[in-house]
Structure formats: C-alpha cells, structure tokens
PDB file of C-alpha atoms in Angstrom:
ATOM      1  CA  MET U  38     174.381 121.990 -66.664  1.00  0.00           C
ATOM      2  CA  LEU U  39     176.829 122.117 -63.850  1.00  0.00           C
ATOM      3  CA  SER U  40     176.989 118.876 -61.876  1.00  0.00           C
ATOM      4  CA  VAL U  41     177.107 117.763 -58.272  1.00  0.00           C
ATOM      5  CA  GLY U  42     180.720 118.054 -57.121  1.00  0.00           C
ATOM      6  CA  ASP U  43     181.590 120.979 -59.432  1.00  0.00           C
ATOM      7  CA  THR U  44     182.920 124.131 -57.820  1.00  0.00           C
ATOM      8  CA  ALA U  45     180.200 126.780 -57.953  1.00  0.00           C
ATOM      9  CA  PRO U  46     181.205 129.715 -60.185  1.00  0.00           C
ATOM     10  CA  ALA U  47     182.072 132.793 -58.143  1.00  0.00           C
ATOM     11  CA  PHE U  48     179.938 135.889 -58.554  1.00  0.00           C
ATOM     12  CA  GLU U  49     179.216 139.317 -57.156  1.00  0.00           C
ATOM     13  CA  LEU U  50     175.952 141.116 -57.964  1.00  0.00           C
ATOM     14  CA  PRO U  51     173.814 143.959 -56.610  1.00  0.00           C
ATOM     15  CA  ASP U  52     170.945 142.937 -54.331  1.00  0.00           C
ATOM     16  CA  GLN U  53     167.440 144.403 -54.077  1.00  0.00           C
ATOM     17  CA  ASP U  54     168.875 147.286 -52.018  1.00  0.00           C
ATOM     18  CA  GLY U  55     171.707 147.984 -54.476  1.00  0.00           C
ATOM     19  CA  ASP U  56     174.347 146.503 -52.143  1.00  0.00           C
ATOM     20  CA  SER U  57     177.020 144.207 -53.546  1.00  0.00           C
ATOM     21  CA  VAL U  58     176.694 140.537 -52.574  1.00  0.00           C
ATOM     22  CA  ALA U  59     179.204 137.804 -53.437  1.00  0.00           C
ATOM     23  CA  LEU U  60     178.814 134.048 -53.205  1.00  0.00           C
ATOM     24  CA  SER U  61     182.041 134.049 -51.180  1.00  0.00           C
ATOM     25  CA  ASP U  62     180.231 136.081 -48.476  1.00  0.00           C
ATOM     26  CA  PHE U  63     178.482 132.830 -47.543  1.00  0.00           C
ATOM     27  CA  ARG U  64     181.520 130.524 -47.410  1.00  0.00           C
ATOM     28  CA  GLY U  65     180.958 128.034 -44.596  1.00  0.00           C
ATOM     29  CA  ASP U  66     177.166 127.981 -45.128  1.00  0.00           C
ATOM     30  CA  SER U  67     175.013 126.013 -47.519  1.00  0.00           C
ATOM     31  CA  VAL U  68     173.445 128.327 -50.101  1.00  0.00           C
ATOM     32  CA  VAL U  69     170.461 127.784 -52.372  1.00  0.00           C
ATOM     33  CA  VAL U  70     171.141 129.706 -55.591  1.00  0.00           C
ATOM     34  CA  TYR U  71     167.944 129.761 -57.577  1.00  0.00           C
ATOM     35  CA  PHE U  72     167.461 131.362 -60.983  1.00  0.00           C
ATOM     36  CA  TYR U  73     164.052 132.669 -62.013  1.00  0.00           C
ATOM     37  CA  PRO U  74     162.864 134.410 -65.202  1.00  0.00           C
ATOM     38  CA  ARG U  75     160.979 137.515 -64.034  1.00  0.00           C
ATOM     39  CA  ALA U  76     160.026 139.152 -60.742  1.00  0.00           C
ATOM     40  CA  ASP U  77     156.335 139.448 -59.907  1.00  0.00           C
ATOM     41  CA  THR U  78     155.084 136.986 -62.511  1.00  0.00           C
ATOM     42  CA  PRO U  79     152.873 134.064 -61.456  1.00  0.00           C
ATOM     43  CA  GLY U  80     155.447 131.229 -61.469  1.00  0.00           C
ATOM     44  CA  CYS U  81     158.239 133.334 -60.012  1.00  0.00           C
ATOM     45  CA  THR U  82     155.958 134.642 -57.286  1.00  0.00           C
ATOM     46  CA  THR U  83     154.863 131.089 -56.401  1.00  0.00           C
ATOM     47  CA  GLU U  84     158.497 129.992 -56.182  1.00  0.00           C
ATOM     48  CA  ALA U  85     159.640 133.018 -54.139  1.00  0.00           C
ATOM     49  CA  CYS U  86     156.704 132.744 -51.742  1.00  0.00           C
ATOM     50  CA  GLY U  87     157.526 129.059 -51.253  1.00  0.00           C
ATOM     51  CA  PHE U  88     160.980 130.052 -50.041  1.00  0.00           C
ATOM     52  CA  ARG U  89     159.414 132.786 -47.899  1.00  0.00           C
ATOM     53  CA  ASP U  90     156.917 130.391 -46.349  1.00  0.00           C
ATOM     54  CA  SER U  91     159.672 127.867 -45.539  1.00  0.00           C
ATOM     55  CA  TRP U  92     162.132 130.562 -44.438  1.00  0.00           C
ATOM     56  CA  ASP U  93     162.112 129.585 -40.750  1.00  0.00           C
ATOM     57  CA  GLU U  94     163.242 126.069 -41.676  1.00  0.00           C
ATOM     58  CA  PHE U  95     165.998 127.363 -43.983  1.00  0.00           C
ATOM     59  CA  GLU U  96     167.186 129.680 -41.202  1.00  0.00           C
ATOM     60  CA  ALA U  97     167.031 126.938 -38.567  1.00  0.00           C
ATOM     61  CA  ARG U  98     169.323 124.813 -40.742  1.00  0.00           C
ATOM     62  CA  GLY U  99     171.674 127.693 -41.505  1.00  0.00           C
ATOM     63  CA  ILE U 100     170.867 127.596 -45.226  1.00  0.00           C
ATOM     64  CA  GLN U 101     171.083 130.872 -47.138  1.00  0.00           C
ATOM     65  CA  VAL U 102     168.837 131.594 -50.154  1.00  0.00           C
ATOM     66  CA  LEU U 103     169.814 133.763 -53.126  1.00  0.00           C
ATOM     67  CA  GLY U 104     167.339 134.382 -55.958  1.00  0.00           C
ATOM     68  CA  ILE U 105     168.865 135.578 -59.242  1.00  0.00           C
ATOM     69  CA  SER U 106     167.121 137.084 -62.281  1.00  0.00           C
ATOM     70  CA  ASP U 107     168.005 139.566 -65.009  1.00  0.00           C
ATOM     71  CA  ASP U 108     165.585 142.115 -63.544  1.00  0.00           C
ATOM     72  CA  PRO U 109     166.950 145.551 -62.578  1.00  0.00           C
ATOM     73  CA  VAL U 110     167.494 146.315 -58.883  1.00  0.00           C
ATOM     74  CA  SER U 111     164.385 148.524 -58.724  1.00  0.00           C
ATOM     75  CA  ASP U 112     162.153 145.631 -59.844  1.00  0.00           C
ATOM     76  CA  LEU U 113     163.724 143.317 -57.265  1.00  0.00           C
ATOM     77  CA  GLU U 114     163.188 145.876 -54.520  1.00  0.00           C
ATOM     78  CA  ALA U 115     159.487 146.182 -55.397  1.00  0.00           C
ATOM     79  CA  PHE U 116     159.107 142.372 -55.634  1.00  0.00           C
ATOM     80  CA  ALA U 117     160.761 141.790 -52.246  1.00  0.00           C
ATOM     81  CA  GLU U 118     158.616 144.469 -50.594  1.00  0.00           C
ATOM     82  CA  LYS U 119     155.332 143.399 -52.188  1.00  0.00           C
ATOM     83  CA  PHE U 120     155.693 139.775 -51.059  1.00  0.00           C
ATOM     84  CA  ASP U 121     157.699 140.357 -47.852  1.00  0.00           C
ATOM     85  CA  LEU U 122     160.592 138.199 -49.055  1.00  0.00           C
ATOM     86  CA  PRO U 123     163.132 137.669 -46.247  1.00  0.00           C
ATOM     87  CA  PHE U 124     165.995 136.434 -48.433  1.00  0.00           C
ATOM     88  CA  THR U 125     168.330 138.115 -50.898  1.00  0.00           C
ATOM     89  CA  LEU U 126     167.411 138.782 -54.532  1.00  0.00           C
ATOM     90  CA  LEU U 127     170.239 139.560 -56.954  1.00  0.00           C
ATOM     91  CA  SER U 128     170.187 141.465 -60.241  1.00  0.00           C
ATOM     92  CA  ASP U 129     172.088 139.849 -63.131  1.00  0.00           C
ATOM     93  CA  GLU U 130     171.036 142.239 -65.900  1.00  0.00           C
ATOM     94  CA  SER U 131     173.859 141.145 -68.211  1.00  0.00           C
ATOM     95  CA  GLY U 132     173.019 137.456 -67.765  1.00  0.00           C
ATOM     96  CA  ASP U 133     176.713 136.673 -67.165  1.00  0.00           C
ATOM     97  CA  VAL U 134     176.225 134.910 -63.827  1.00  0.00           C
ATOM     98  CA  SER U 135     173.147 133.062 -65.063  1.00  0.00           C
ATOM     99  CA  SER U 136     175.182 131.947 -68.098  1.00  0.00           C
ATOM    100  CA  ALA U 137     178.006 130.683 -65.863  1.00  0.00           C
ATOM    101  CA  TYR U 138     175.375 128.513 -64.150  1.00  0.00           C
ATOM    102  CA  ASP U 139     173.920 127.282 -67.474  1.00  0.00           C
ATOM    103  CA  SER U 140     170.734 129.183 -66.647  1.00  0.00           C
ATOM    104  CA  TYR U 141     170.548 131.804 -69.413  1.00  0.00           C
ATOM    105  CA  GLY U 142     169.925 131.590 -73.111  1.00  0.00           C
ATOM    106  CA  GLU U 143     167.444 131.634 -75.935  1.00  0.00           C
ATOM    107  CA  LYS U 144     163.791 131.174 -75.021  1.00  0.00           C
ATOM    108  CA  ASN U 145     160.631 131.042 -77.104  1.00  0.00           C
ATOM    109  CA  MET U 146     157.299 132.362 -75.873  1.00  0.00           C
ATOM    110  CA  PHE U 147     154.182 133.146 -77.865  1.00  0.00           C
ATOM    111  CA  GLY U 148     156.160 132.958 -81.102  1.00  0.00           C
ATOM    112  CA  ASN U 149     158.837 135.380 -79.904  1.00  0.00           C
ATOM    113  CA  THR U 150     162.487 134.462 -79.416  1.00  0.00           C
ATOM    114  CA  PHE U 151     164.520 136.253 -76.764  1.00  0.00           C
ATOM    115  CA  ASP U 152     167.317 135.685 -74.263  1.00  0.00           C
ATOM    116  CA  GLY U 153     166.301 135.062 -70.686  1.00  0.00           C
ATOM    117  CA  VAL U 154     166.840 133.216 -67.431  1.00  0.00           C
ATOM    118  CA  PHE U 155     165.957 129.515 -67.091  1.00  0.00           C
ATOM    119  CA  ARG U 156     164.341 128.263 -63.884  1.00  0.00           C
ATOM    120  CA  ASN U 157     167.211 126.218 -62.414  1.00  0.00           C
ATOM    121  CA  THR U 158     168.476 125.820 -58.857  1.00  0.00           C
ATOM    122  CA  TYR U 159     171.796 124.825 -57.334  1.00  0.00           C
ATOM    123  CA  VAL U 160     172.627 124.102 -53.717  1.00  0.00           C
ATOM    124  CA  VAL U 161     176.180 125.113 -52.898  1.00  0.00           C
ATOM    125  CA  GLY U 162     177.755 123.414 -49.900  1.00  0.00           C
ATOM    126  CA  PRO U 163     179.847 125.128 -47.206  1.00  0.00           C
ATOM    127  CA  ASP U 164     183.032 124.300 -49.154  1.00  0.00           C
ATOM    128  CA  GLY U 165     181.807 126.017 -52.345  1.00  0.00           C
ATOM    129  CA  ASP U 166     181.006 122.828 -54.254  1.00  0.00           C
ATOM    130  CA  ILE U 167     177.593 122.071 -55.739  1.00  0.00           C
ATOM    131  CA  THR U 168     175.677 119.466 -53.715  1.00  0.00           C
ATOM    132  CA  HIS U 169     172.297 119.453 -55.516  1.00  0.00           C
ATOM    133  CA  VAL U 170     171.136 120.426 -59.022  1.00  0.00           C
ATOM    134  CA  TYR U 171     167.552 121.121 -60.131  1.00  0.00           C
ATOM    135  CA  GLU U 172     166.931 121.805 -63.826  1.00  0.00           C
ATOM    136  CA  GLY U 173     163.700 123.169 -65.279  1.00  0.00           C
ATOM    137  CA  VAL U 174     162.164 123.605 -61.851  1.00  0.00           C
ATOM    138  CA  SER U 175     158.435 123.566 -61.208  1.00  0.00           C
ATOM    139  CA  PRO U 176     157.799 126.512 -58.843  1.00  0.00           C
ATOM    140  CA  GLU U 177     155.120 124.829 -56.719  1.00  0.00           C
ATOM    141  CA  GLY U 178     156.665 123.030 -53.735  1.00  0.00           C
ATOM    142  CA  HIS U 179     160.247 123.622 -54.870  1.00  0.00           C
ATOM    143  CA  ALA U 180     161.497 125.068 -51.563  1.00  0.00           C
ATOM    144  CA  ASP U 181     160.056 122.135 -49.600  1.00  0.00           C
ATOM    145  CA  ALA U 182     161.608 119.639 -52.034  1.00  0.00           C
ATOM    146  CA  ILE U 183     165.027 121.215 -51.447  1.00  0.00           C
ATOM    147  CA  LEU U 184     164.574 121.003 -47.678  1.00  0.00           C
ATOM    148  CA  SER U 185     163.656 117.308 -48.001  1.00  0.00           C
ATOM    149  CA  ASP U 186     166.681 116.596 -50.190  1.00  0.00           C
ATOM    150  CA  ILE U 187     169.112 118.388 -47.872  1.00  0.00           C
ATOM    151  CA  GLU U 188     168.034 116.448 -44.749  1.00  0.00           C
TER     152      GLU U 188
END
C-alpha cells in the first residue's frame, strides 16, 4: 500500500462521459480517490450512494471525489445516471492506475480466481501528497468516515 506522505501517482483516465480527466486537474484541492470493484453491484452502490448523499459536505469543503474501477465507460455512464451520482467516475480498464495505487490484483470469489480492483481509498492533499489511506474499505458509512477524518 501507498502510505501517508507519499506522492500520489499521476494518472489520466476517461470519465463516465468519455472525457479525459487527470489527477493534476485537481491540483490545489483535496481529492478522494476511491477504488471499487464493479459498478452497480450492492457494495459498490452503497459506497457510491454514500458519497452522493454526503456530496454537499464534500463540496462545501472543496473536496473532489473520483471513483475508479475497471468498468468500461458505458457501464460508468449507466451507473452514474441510475443513481444520480454527482461526482466523477473513471474507467481504468487496463488496471494500470489501480495497480499504481496497490488496488488491483488477484481475487478469489466463489472458487474462481481473476484479476480485479480492491476496495481501497486514498485522500490526496492539495500538494499532491497522500494524506489518508483506507485499505479494504467497508462501503457502509465510508464517505462519512472520510469527512470525519479530514476535519
């Protein structure tokens, strides 16, 4: 895992609208970069809706939110529309960005082994350094926990 104080790895990925978004676009702001396994699944929906429901507080504090999965852009677009998500979702189909954040690798589910995204979150400070690290996140209440920690 990356640690508090590390410089956040740079990235540029397509968002749910197919537009290119880079971490550097948010220099000067705090940014929550959260990794989630699959759009429109129960845990990922709970986590995303938590950010949605706390969105006014994130905005009031000037904190950006970027959700990253290995879903294609079309799936992210449908997910954002279905749940009225006000923040940016990014498509990392290759897993390269997730790997740079120690959030991609071999998973086992129902006896099957496959590569996928781990549910981890990083808060990147205005200077580009990591200020908070959350590994193996529980989706319920995660957004509120981040807001409490950032106070």
